[in-house]
Every structure is written in structure tokens, then in C-alpha cells.
Coordinates of C-alpha atoms and ligand atoms in Angstrom, one line a residue:
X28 CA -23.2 -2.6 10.4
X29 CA -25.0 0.7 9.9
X30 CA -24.7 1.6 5.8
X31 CA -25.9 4.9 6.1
X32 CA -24.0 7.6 7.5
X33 CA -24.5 9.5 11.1
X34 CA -25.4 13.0 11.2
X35 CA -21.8 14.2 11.9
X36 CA -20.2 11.6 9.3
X37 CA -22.7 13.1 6.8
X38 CA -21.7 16.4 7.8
X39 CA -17.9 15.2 7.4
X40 CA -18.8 14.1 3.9
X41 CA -20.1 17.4 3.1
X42 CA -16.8 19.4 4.3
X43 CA -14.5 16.9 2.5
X44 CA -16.6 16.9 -1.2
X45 CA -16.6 20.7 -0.6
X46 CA -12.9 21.1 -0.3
X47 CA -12.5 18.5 -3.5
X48 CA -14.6 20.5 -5.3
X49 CA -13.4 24.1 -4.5
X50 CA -9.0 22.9 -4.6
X51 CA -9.1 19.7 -6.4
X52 CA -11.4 18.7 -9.5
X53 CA -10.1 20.5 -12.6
X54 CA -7.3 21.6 -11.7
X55 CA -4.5 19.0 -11.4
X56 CA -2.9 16.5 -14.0
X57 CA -5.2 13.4 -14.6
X58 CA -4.4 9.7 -14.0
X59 CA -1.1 8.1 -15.5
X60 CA -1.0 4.4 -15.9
X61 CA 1.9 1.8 -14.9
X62 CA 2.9 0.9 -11.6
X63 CA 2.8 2.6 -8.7
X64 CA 1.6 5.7 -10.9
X65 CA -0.9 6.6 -8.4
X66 CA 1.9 7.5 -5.6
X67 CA 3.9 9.1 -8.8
X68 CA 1.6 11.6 -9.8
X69 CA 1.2 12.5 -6.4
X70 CA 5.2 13.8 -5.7
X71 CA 4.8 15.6 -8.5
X72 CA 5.9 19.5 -9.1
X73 CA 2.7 20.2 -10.3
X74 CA 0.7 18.6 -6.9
X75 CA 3.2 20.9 -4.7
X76 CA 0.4 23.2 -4.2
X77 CA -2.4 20.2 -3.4
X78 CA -0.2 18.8 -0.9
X79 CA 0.5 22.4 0.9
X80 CA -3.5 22.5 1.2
X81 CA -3.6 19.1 2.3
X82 CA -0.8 20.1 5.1
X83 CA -2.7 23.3 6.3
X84 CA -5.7 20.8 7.6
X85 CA -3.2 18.4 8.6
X86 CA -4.9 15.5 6.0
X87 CA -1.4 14.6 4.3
X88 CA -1.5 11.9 7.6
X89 CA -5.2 12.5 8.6
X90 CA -5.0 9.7 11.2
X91 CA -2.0 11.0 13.1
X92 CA -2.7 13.0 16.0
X93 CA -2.7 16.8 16.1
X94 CA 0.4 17.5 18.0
X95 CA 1.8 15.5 15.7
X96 CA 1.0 17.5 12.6
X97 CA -1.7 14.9 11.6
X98 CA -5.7 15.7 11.7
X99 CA -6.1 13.3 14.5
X100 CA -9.4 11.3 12.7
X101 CA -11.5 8.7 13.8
X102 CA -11.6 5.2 12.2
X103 CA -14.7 6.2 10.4
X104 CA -14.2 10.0 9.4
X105 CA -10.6 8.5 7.8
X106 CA -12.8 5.6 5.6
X107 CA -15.4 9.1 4.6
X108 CA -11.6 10.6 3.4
X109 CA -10.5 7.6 1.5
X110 CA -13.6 6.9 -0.2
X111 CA -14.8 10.8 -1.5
X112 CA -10.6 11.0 -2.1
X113 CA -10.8 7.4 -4.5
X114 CA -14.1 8.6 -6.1
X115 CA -12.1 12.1 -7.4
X116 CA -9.3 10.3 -7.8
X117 CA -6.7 11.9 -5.9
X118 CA -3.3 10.8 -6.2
X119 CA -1.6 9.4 -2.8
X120 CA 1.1 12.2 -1.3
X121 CA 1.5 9.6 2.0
X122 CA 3.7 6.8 1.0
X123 CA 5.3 4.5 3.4
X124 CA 6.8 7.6 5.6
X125 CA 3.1 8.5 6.5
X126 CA 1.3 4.9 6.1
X127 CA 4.0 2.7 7.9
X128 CA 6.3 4.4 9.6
X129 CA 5.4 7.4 11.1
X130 CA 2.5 5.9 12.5
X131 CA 4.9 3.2 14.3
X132 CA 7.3 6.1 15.6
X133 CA 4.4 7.9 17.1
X134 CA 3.6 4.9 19.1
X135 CA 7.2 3.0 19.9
X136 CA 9.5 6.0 18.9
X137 CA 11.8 7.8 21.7
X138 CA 11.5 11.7 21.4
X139 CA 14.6 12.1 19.7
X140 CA 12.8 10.0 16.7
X141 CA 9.9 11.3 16.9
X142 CA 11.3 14.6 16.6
X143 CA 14.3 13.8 13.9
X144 CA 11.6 12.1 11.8
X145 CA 7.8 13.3 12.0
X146 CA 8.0 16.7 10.3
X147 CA 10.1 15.8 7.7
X148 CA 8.0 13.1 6.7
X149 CA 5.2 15.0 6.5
X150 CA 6.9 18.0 4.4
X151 CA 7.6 14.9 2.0
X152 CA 11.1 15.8 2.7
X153 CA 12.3 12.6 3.6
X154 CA 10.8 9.2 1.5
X155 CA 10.7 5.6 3.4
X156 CA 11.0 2.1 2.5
X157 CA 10.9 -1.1 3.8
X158 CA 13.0 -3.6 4.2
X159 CA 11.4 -6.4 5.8
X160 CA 11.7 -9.5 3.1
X161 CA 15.3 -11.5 2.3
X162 CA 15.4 -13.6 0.0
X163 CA 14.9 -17.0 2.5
X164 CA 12.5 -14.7 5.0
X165 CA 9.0 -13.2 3.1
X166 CA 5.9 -15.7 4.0
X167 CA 8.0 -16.7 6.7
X168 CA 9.1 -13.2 7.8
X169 CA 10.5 -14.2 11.2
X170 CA 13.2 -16.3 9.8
X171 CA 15.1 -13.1 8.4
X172 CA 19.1 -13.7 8.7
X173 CA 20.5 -10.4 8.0
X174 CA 22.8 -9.5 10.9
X175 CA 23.5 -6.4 13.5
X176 CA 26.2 -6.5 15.3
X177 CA 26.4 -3.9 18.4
X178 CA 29.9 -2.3 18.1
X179 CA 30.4 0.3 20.4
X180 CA 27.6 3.2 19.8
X181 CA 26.7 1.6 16.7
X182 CA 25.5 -1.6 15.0
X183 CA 27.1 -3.1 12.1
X184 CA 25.0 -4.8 9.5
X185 CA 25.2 -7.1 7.1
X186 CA 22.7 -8.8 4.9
X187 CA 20.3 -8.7 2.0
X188 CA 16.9 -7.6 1.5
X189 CA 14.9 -8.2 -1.3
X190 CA 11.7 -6.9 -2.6
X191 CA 12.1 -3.5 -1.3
X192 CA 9.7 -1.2 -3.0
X193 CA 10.6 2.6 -4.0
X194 CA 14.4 1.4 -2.2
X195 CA 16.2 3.3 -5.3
X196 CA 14.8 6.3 -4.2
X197 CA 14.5 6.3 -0.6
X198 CA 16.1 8.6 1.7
X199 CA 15.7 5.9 4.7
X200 CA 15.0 2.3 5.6
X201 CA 12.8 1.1 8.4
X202 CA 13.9 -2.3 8.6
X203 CA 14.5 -5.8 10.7
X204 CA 17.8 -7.3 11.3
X205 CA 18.5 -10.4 13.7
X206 CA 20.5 -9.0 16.8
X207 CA 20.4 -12.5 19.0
X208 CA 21.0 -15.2 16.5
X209 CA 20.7 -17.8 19.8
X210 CA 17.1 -16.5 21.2
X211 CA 13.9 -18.0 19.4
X212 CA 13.1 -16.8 16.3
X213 CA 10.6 -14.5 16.8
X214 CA 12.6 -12.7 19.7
X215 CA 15.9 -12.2 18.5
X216 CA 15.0 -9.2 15.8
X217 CA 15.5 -5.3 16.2
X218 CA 13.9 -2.8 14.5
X219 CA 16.2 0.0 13.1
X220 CA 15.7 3.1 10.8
X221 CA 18.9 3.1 8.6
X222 CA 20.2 6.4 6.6
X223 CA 20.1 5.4 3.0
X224 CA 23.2 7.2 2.4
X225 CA 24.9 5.3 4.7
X226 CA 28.4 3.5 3.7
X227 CA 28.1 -0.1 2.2
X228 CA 25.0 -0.2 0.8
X229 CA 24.3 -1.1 -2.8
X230 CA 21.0 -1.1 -4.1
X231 CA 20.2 -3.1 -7.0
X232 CA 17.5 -2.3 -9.1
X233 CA 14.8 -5.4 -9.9
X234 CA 12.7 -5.2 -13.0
X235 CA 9.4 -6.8 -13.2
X236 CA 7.0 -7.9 -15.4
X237 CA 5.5 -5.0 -16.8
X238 CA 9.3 -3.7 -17.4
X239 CA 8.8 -1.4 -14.6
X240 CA 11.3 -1.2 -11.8
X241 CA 9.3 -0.7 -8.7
X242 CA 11.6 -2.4 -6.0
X243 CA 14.8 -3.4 -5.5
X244 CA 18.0 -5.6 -3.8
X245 CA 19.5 -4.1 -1.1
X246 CA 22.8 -4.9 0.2
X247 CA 24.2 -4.3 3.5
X248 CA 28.4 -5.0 3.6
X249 CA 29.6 -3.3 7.1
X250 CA 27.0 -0.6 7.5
X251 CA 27.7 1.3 10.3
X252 CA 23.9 2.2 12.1
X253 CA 24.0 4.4 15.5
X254 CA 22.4 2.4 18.4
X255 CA 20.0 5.6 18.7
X256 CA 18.1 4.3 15.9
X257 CA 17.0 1.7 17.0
X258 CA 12.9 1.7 17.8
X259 CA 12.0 0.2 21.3
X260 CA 13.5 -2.1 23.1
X261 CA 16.5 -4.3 21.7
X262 CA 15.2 -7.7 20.4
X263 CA 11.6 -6.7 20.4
X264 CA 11.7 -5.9 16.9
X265 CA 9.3 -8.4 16.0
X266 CA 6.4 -6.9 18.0
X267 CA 7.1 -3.4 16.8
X268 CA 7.2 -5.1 13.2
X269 CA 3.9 -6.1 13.5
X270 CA 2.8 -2.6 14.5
X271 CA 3.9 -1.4 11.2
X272 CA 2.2 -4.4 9.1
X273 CA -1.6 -3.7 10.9
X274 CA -0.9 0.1 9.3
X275 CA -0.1 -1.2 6.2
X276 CA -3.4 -3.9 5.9
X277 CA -5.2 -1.4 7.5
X278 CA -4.7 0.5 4.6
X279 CA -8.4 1.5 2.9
X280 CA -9.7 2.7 -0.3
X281 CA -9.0 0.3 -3.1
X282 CA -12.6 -1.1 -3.3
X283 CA -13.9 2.4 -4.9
X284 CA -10.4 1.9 -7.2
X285 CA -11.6 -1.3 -8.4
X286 CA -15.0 -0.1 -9.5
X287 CA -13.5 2.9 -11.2
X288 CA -11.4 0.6 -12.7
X289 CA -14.7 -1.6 -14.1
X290 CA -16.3 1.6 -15.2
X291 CA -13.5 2.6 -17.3
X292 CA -13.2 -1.0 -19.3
X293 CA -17.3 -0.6 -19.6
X294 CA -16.9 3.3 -21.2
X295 CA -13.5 2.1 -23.0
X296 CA -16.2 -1.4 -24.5
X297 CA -18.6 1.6 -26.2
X298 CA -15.4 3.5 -27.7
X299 CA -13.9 0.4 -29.0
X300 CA -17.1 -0.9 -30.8
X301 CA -17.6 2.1 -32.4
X302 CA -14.2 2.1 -33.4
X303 CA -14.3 -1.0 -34.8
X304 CA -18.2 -1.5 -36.2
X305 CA -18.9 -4.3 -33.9
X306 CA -21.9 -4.3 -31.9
X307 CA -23.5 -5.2 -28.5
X308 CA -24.5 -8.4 -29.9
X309 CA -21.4 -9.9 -30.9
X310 CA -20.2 -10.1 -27.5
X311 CA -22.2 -10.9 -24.9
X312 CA -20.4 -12.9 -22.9
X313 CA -17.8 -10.0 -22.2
X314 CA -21.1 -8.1 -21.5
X315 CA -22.2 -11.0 -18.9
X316 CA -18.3 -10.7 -17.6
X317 CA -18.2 -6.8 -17.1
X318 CA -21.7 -7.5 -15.5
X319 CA -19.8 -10.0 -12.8
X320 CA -16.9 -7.5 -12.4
X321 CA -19.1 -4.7 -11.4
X322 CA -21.1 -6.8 -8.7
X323 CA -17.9 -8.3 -7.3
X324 CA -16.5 -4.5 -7.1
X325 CA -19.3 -3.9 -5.2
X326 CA -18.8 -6.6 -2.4
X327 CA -15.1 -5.8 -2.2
X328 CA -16.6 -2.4 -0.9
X329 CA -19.2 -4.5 1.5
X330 CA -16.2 -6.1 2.6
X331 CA -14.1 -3.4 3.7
X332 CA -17.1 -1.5 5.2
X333 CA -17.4 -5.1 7.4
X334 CA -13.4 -4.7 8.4
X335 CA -14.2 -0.5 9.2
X336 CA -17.3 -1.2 11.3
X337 CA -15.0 -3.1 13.5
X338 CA -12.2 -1.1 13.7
X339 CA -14.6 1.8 14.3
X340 CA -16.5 0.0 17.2
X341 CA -12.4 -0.9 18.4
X342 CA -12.2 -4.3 17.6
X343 CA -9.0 -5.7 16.2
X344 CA -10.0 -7.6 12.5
X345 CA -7.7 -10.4 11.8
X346 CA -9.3 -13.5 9.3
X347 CA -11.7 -10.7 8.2
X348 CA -9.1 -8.3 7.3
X349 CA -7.2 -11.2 5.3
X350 CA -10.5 -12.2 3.5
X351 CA -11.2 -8.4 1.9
X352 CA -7.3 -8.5 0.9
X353 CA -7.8 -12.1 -0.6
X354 CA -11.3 -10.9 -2.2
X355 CA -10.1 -7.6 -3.4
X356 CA -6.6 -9.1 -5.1
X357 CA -7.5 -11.7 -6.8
X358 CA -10.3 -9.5 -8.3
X359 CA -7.7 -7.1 -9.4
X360 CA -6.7 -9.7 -11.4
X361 CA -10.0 -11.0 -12.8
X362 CA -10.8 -7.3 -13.7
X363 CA -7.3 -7.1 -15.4
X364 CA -8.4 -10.3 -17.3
X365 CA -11.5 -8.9 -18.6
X366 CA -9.4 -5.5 -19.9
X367 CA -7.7 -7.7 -21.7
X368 CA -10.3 -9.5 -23.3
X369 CA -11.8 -6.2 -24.2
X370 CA -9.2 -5.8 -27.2
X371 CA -9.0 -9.6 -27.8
X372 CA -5.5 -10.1 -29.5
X373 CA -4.8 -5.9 -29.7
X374 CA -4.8 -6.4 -25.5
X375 CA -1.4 -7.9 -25.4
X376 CA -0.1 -4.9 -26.7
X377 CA 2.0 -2.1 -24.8
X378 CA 2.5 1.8 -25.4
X379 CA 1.2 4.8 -26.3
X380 CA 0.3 3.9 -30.0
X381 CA -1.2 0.6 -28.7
X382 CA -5.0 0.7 -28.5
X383 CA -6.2 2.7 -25.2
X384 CA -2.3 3.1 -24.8
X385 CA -1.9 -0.1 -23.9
X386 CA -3.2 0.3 -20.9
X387 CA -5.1 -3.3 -20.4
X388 CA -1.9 -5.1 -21.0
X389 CA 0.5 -3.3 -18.5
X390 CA -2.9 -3.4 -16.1
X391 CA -2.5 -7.3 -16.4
X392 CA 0.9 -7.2 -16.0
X393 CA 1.3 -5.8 -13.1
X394 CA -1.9 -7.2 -11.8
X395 CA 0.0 -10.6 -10.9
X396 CA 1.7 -9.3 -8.0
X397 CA -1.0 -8.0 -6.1
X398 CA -1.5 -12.0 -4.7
X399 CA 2.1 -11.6 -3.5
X400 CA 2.2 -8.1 -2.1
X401 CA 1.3 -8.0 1.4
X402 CA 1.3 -11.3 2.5
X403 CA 0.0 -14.0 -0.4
X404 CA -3.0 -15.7 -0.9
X405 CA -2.0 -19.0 0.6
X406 CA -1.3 -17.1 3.8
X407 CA -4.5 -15.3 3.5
X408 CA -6.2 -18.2 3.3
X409 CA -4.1 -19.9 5.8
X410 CA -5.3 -17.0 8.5
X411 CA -9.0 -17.4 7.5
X412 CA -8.7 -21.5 8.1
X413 CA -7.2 -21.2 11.3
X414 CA -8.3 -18.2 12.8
X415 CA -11.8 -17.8 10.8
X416 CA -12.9 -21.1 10.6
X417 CA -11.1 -22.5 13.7
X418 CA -9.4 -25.3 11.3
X419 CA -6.6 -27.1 12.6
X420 CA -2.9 -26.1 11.4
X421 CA -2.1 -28.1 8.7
Ligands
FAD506 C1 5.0 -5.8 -5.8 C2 5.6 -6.2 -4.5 C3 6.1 -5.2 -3.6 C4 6.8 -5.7 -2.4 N1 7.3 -4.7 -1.6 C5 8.0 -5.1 -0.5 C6 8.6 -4.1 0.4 O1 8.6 -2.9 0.1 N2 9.3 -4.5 1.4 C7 9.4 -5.8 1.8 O2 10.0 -6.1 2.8 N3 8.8 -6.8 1.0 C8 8.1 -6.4 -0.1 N4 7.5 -7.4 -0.9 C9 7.7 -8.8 -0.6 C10 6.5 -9.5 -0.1 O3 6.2 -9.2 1.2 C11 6.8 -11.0 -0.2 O4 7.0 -11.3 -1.6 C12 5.7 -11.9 0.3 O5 5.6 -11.8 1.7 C13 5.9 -13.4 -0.1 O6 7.2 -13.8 0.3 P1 8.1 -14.5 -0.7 O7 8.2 -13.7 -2.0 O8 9.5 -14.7 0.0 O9 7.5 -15.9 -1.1 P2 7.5 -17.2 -0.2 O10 7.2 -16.9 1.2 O11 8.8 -17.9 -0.4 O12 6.3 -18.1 -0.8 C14 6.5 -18.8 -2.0 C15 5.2 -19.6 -2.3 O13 4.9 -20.5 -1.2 C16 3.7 -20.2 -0.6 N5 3.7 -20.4 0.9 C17 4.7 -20.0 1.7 N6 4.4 -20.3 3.0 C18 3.3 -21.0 3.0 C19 2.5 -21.7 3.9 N7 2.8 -21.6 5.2 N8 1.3 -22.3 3.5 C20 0.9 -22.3 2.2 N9 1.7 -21.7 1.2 C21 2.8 -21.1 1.6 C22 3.4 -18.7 -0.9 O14 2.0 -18.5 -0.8 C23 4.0 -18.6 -2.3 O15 3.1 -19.1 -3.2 C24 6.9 -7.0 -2.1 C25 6.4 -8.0 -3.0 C26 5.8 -7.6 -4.2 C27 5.2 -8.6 -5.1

């Protein structure tokens, strides 16, 4: 693994702070806190004008190719954009559209879909979910029983996801239903793109934790889908699946998140013992703990240079790809934790007149799902066993 950068990645560097610092630092809204606020900033009014400059270099999907409206980046030059983007903290404009499903379309997607879809994606007309877990079918995705029926030039489908984040605002639905309940599991799924406007479905609002409502139920009762949008082959929707999930782990960037996130409980420890009188002294062992948090921060980004080195150099990570999500979540959580601790009692507290608006509590909150989102830890650690360590299947 080579730390430094190449001539030409150093170069890329260059153009990318130069652009942050000439269209992006100073002038846009700062963070917001809560969940998913990141990718709610970003569809903002006030970032129409940062995602039009974004557009005119094609980086609103930098790794789709040119023809495609995309910048057409390597492995590397995209992990240079992720990383200068996280340090100036620039809100996500993507989503699932650019992330997950566009990227799948370009590579399984007939020309009809490619055309229907691409462009309006990118112009952030049109905003994706995913509906991929039921309520029997997340760990164990392939046992997904909501039904499609060919009638005619259509499907009709019935079924309920569950889980489905950003579902009560999406336009459309990349999803899995089972189309040959008698084949094997895995080979009896198809992969459809379903209208959100479409008759008979009902989507249900799920509230979290935090209070938030970040996904949703979705109900499917006779919904009427035209066989043209289906994605490749009938009953293959299982491998084309799995395209979408490697875009979605593939996914870079939180590692520089994390250590902002560590910085800002280690600025927010000076303001609060000012604020309260107490001194270094009296709490050393938070001191000790922010000390572990920063140096564990610091791996997680060790860790996902490891996964980019391969995928530069066109290897395929698998148990290494689980280990930085396994690392990097459960810190979330332990850095969540320490926020907390921060305010001692005060932490539990929520809102904008709780100290630092309440910010560690919601953080802790809605740190809990991130072992749960994207495959949990027991299946992390279930890939690295088998696949890393060449353990037998329990
Ligand atoms: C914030 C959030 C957003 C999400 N967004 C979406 C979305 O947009 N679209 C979507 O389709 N899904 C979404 N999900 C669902 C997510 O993919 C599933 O929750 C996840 O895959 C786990 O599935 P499950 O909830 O059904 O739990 P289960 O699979 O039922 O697991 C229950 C428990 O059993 C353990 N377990 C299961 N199997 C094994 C095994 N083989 N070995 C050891 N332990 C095991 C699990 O680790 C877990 O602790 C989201 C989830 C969260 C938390």
C-alpha cells in the first residue's frame, strides 16, 4: 500500500481543494444535526447552485462514465474526492439514485432505462429507494416473499417491505420481488424499478429512536408494474441485487467523518469546562478516552485506504471490506458514547436549549443503528470467519 500520493493523484488533490476553496468554503449553510442531515442539507434550495457546479464537471456521480453524465474517475481519484469533500464537509447531493442505482442501470439496464432514468437522476429530479428487506427477509435477504405475478404486459405485486429508508419521499423503488416461488431461493427473484405513484401502495411511516422518521413500511396490494421495468433477465434478480449492494459497501468517506466527529467532542471538552469551571484535571479518564477515539479514527482511515488499494489495483475486497464496516460502526458508537459522557447527566438531554443542542444525545441515539444498517455485525463477522479466516460455517 503506497500512503503517499502519485504525481497525478497529487495533482488531482490540488484541482479538487482549488475548486472547494474558490465555490465551496464560506459560502453555503453549515452542518445540521439528526439523522440523515448530511443528505438533507444537501437537497436543499440554498445548495441548488453547489450542485449545478458540481453537474458542469460531471462530480454529482464522479464515478459514472462520461457518456453518461458522470466524470468517469478511477478508483483512486474518487477516494482523493471523498476525502478533500469529508474534510470541507460537503453535504451528499448523490443519494441512492446516484450511489445504488444508477450505477446498476448503467451496467444491467436496457437502453430504454438507461435513458428514462440516468439524466433525471442526476438533475436530482427523480429520488430512489430501496426496497430490498421484509419483515422475514433482512440478514437473510434471499428468503424475500413478496410476490410478482406476470399478467399480461405487466406484473402484479404484492407484499411488504420494511426498513425502507427515505421511502416517504421517494419518487421510485428499485426493489426485489420473488417471480418463481418453485425455483431455489436465490434464483427465483427479479429486480424491478417501481413508480412510487403507482396504485396500491401505502407507505407507512416508521419512527425511530431518536424520534426521527428516516424509513418506512411499504405496502404493495395489486400494484400493477410494466414488464419493461424489469432490470436483466427474469429471475436473475438476485445477481443484479448484488451489483447494487457492492455500490452501496463500496461506499467511502466516513473514516474522515468520524475523526471530525472526535475533533468536535475534543473542542466542545474546552467549551464545556470553561463553562462550567472544571478543569483538565478532574477528568482524565475522558481525556485518556478521547485519546483512544482519536487513534481508533485514525485506523478506520488505514482501513479503508487497505479496501481502496485493492479496488484500485482491481481486486474485488470481500472479508476486508466487512472488517472496515465492522471497525468503523461499532466506533461510531463508541465515539457517540464518549459525547455522551462529555456532559455526564446534561448528555441525555435533546433540543436546541439542551447543552451543545443536544447534539451528543441524538448522536447516540441514532448511533445504534449503524450495526444494523448494511448488513449487521454478526454477518460481518460471519464473512470475516469464513471467508477471512477460512473458518468452517458454523
Ligand atoms: C437505519 C437503517 C436503514 C435501513 N435502510 C434500508 C433500506 O433503505 N432498504 C432496505 O431494504 N433495508 C434497509 N434496512 C434494513 C437492513 O438492511 C436490515 O435491518 C439488516 O439487513 C438486518 O436485517 P433484519 O433487521 O431483518 O435483522 P435479522 O436478519 O432478522 O437479524 C436479527 C439478529 O439476528 C442476527 N443474525 C441473523 N442472521 C445471523 C447469522 N447467520 N449468524 C449470526 N447472527 C445472525 C443479526 O445479526 C441480528 O442481530 C435498514 C436498516 C437500518 C437500521
Amino acid at each position: 500500500m503506497e500512503f503517499g500520493d502519485s504525481p497525478r493523484e497529487a495533482e488531482f488533490r490540488r484541482e479538487v481543494r482549488a475548486f472547494l476553496q474558490a465555490e465551496f468554503v464560506g459560502k453555503y449553510p453549515s452542518e445540521s444535526d439528526g439523522e440523515n442531515a448530511d443528505y438533507q442539507r444537501g437537497q436543499r434550495p440554498e445548495f441548488r447552485s453547489w450542485r449545478q457546479k458540481l453537474a458542469e464537471r460531471g462530480w454529482i456521480a464522479p464515478a459514472w462514465p462520461k457518456e453518461y453524465g458522470g466524470a468517469g474517475l478511477g478508483v483512486m481519484e474518487q477516494f482523493i474526492m471523498n476525502e478533500e469533500f469529508a474534510e470541507q464537509r460537503v453535504p451528499a447531493v448523490g443519494g441512492m439514485g446516484v450511489m445504488m442505482v444508477g450505477p446498476t442501470l448503467i451496467v444491467h439496464g436496457n437502453e430504454q432505462q438507461k435513458t428514462e432514468h440516468l439524466s433525471r437522476i442526476l438533475s436530482g429530479e427523480t429520488r430512489w429507494c430501496q426496497g430490498f428487506s421484509e419483515p422475514e427477509a433482512g440478514s437473510d435477504l434471499a428468503s424475500l416473499q413478496t410476490r410478482a405475478v406476470r399478467d399480461g404486459d405487466d406484473f402484479i405485486i404484492n407484499g411488504q417491505k420494511i426498513w425502507t429508508s427515505g421511502a416517504h419521499r421517494a419518487d421510485w423503488m428499485f426493489m426485489l420481488a420473488r417471480t418463481d416461488p418453485e425455483a431455489p431461493k436465490h434464483k427465483g427473484i427479479t429486480y424491478f424499478l417501481v413508480d412510487m405513484k403507482s396504485p396500491g401502495i401505502q407507505v407507512r411511516p416508521l419512527t425511530d429512536l431518536a424520534n426521527h422518521n428516516v424509513f418506512s413500511e411499504v405496502f404493495f396490494e395489486d400494484v400493477r408494474v410494466p414488464a419493461g421495468n424489469v432490470v436483466g433477465e427474469l429471475n436473475r434478480g438476485w445477481y443484479i441485487g448484488t451489483t447494487t449492494l457492492d455500490f452501496e459497501r463500496s461506499s467511502i468517506g466516513s473514516a474522515v467523518g468520524l475523526r471530525h466527529q472526535v475533533d468536535a467532542i475534543a473542542r466542545d471538552l474546552g467549551f464545556h469546562e470553561r463553562a462550567t469551571g472544571g478543569g483538565s484535571g478532574e477528568r482524565p479518564s475522558l481525556r485518556w478516552e478521547l485519546a483512544d477515539r482519536y487513534v481508533e479514527a485514525h485506523v478506520a482511515r488505514l482501513m479503508s485506504y487497505r479496501v481502496v488499494t485493492m479496488q484500485a489495483k482491481g481486486m474485488i475486497p470481500n472479508h476486508e471490506a466487512s472488517m472496515t464496516k465492522l471497525y468503523a460502526s461499532e466506533l461510531t458508537q463508541r465515539i457517540a458514547r464518549t459525547g455522551v459522557k462529555l456532559l455526564g447527566l446534561y448528555g441525555q438531554l435533546r433540543g436546541a436549549t439542551a447543552p451543545m443542542r443536544g447534539r451528543y444525545g441524538t448522536r447516540y441515539l441514532t448511533s445504534l443503528s449503524s450495526t444494523i444498517a448494511g448488513g449487521t455485525s454478526e454477518i460481518q463477522r460471519n464473512i470475516i470467519a469464513m471467508r477471512g479466516l477460512g473458518l468452517p460455517r458454523n
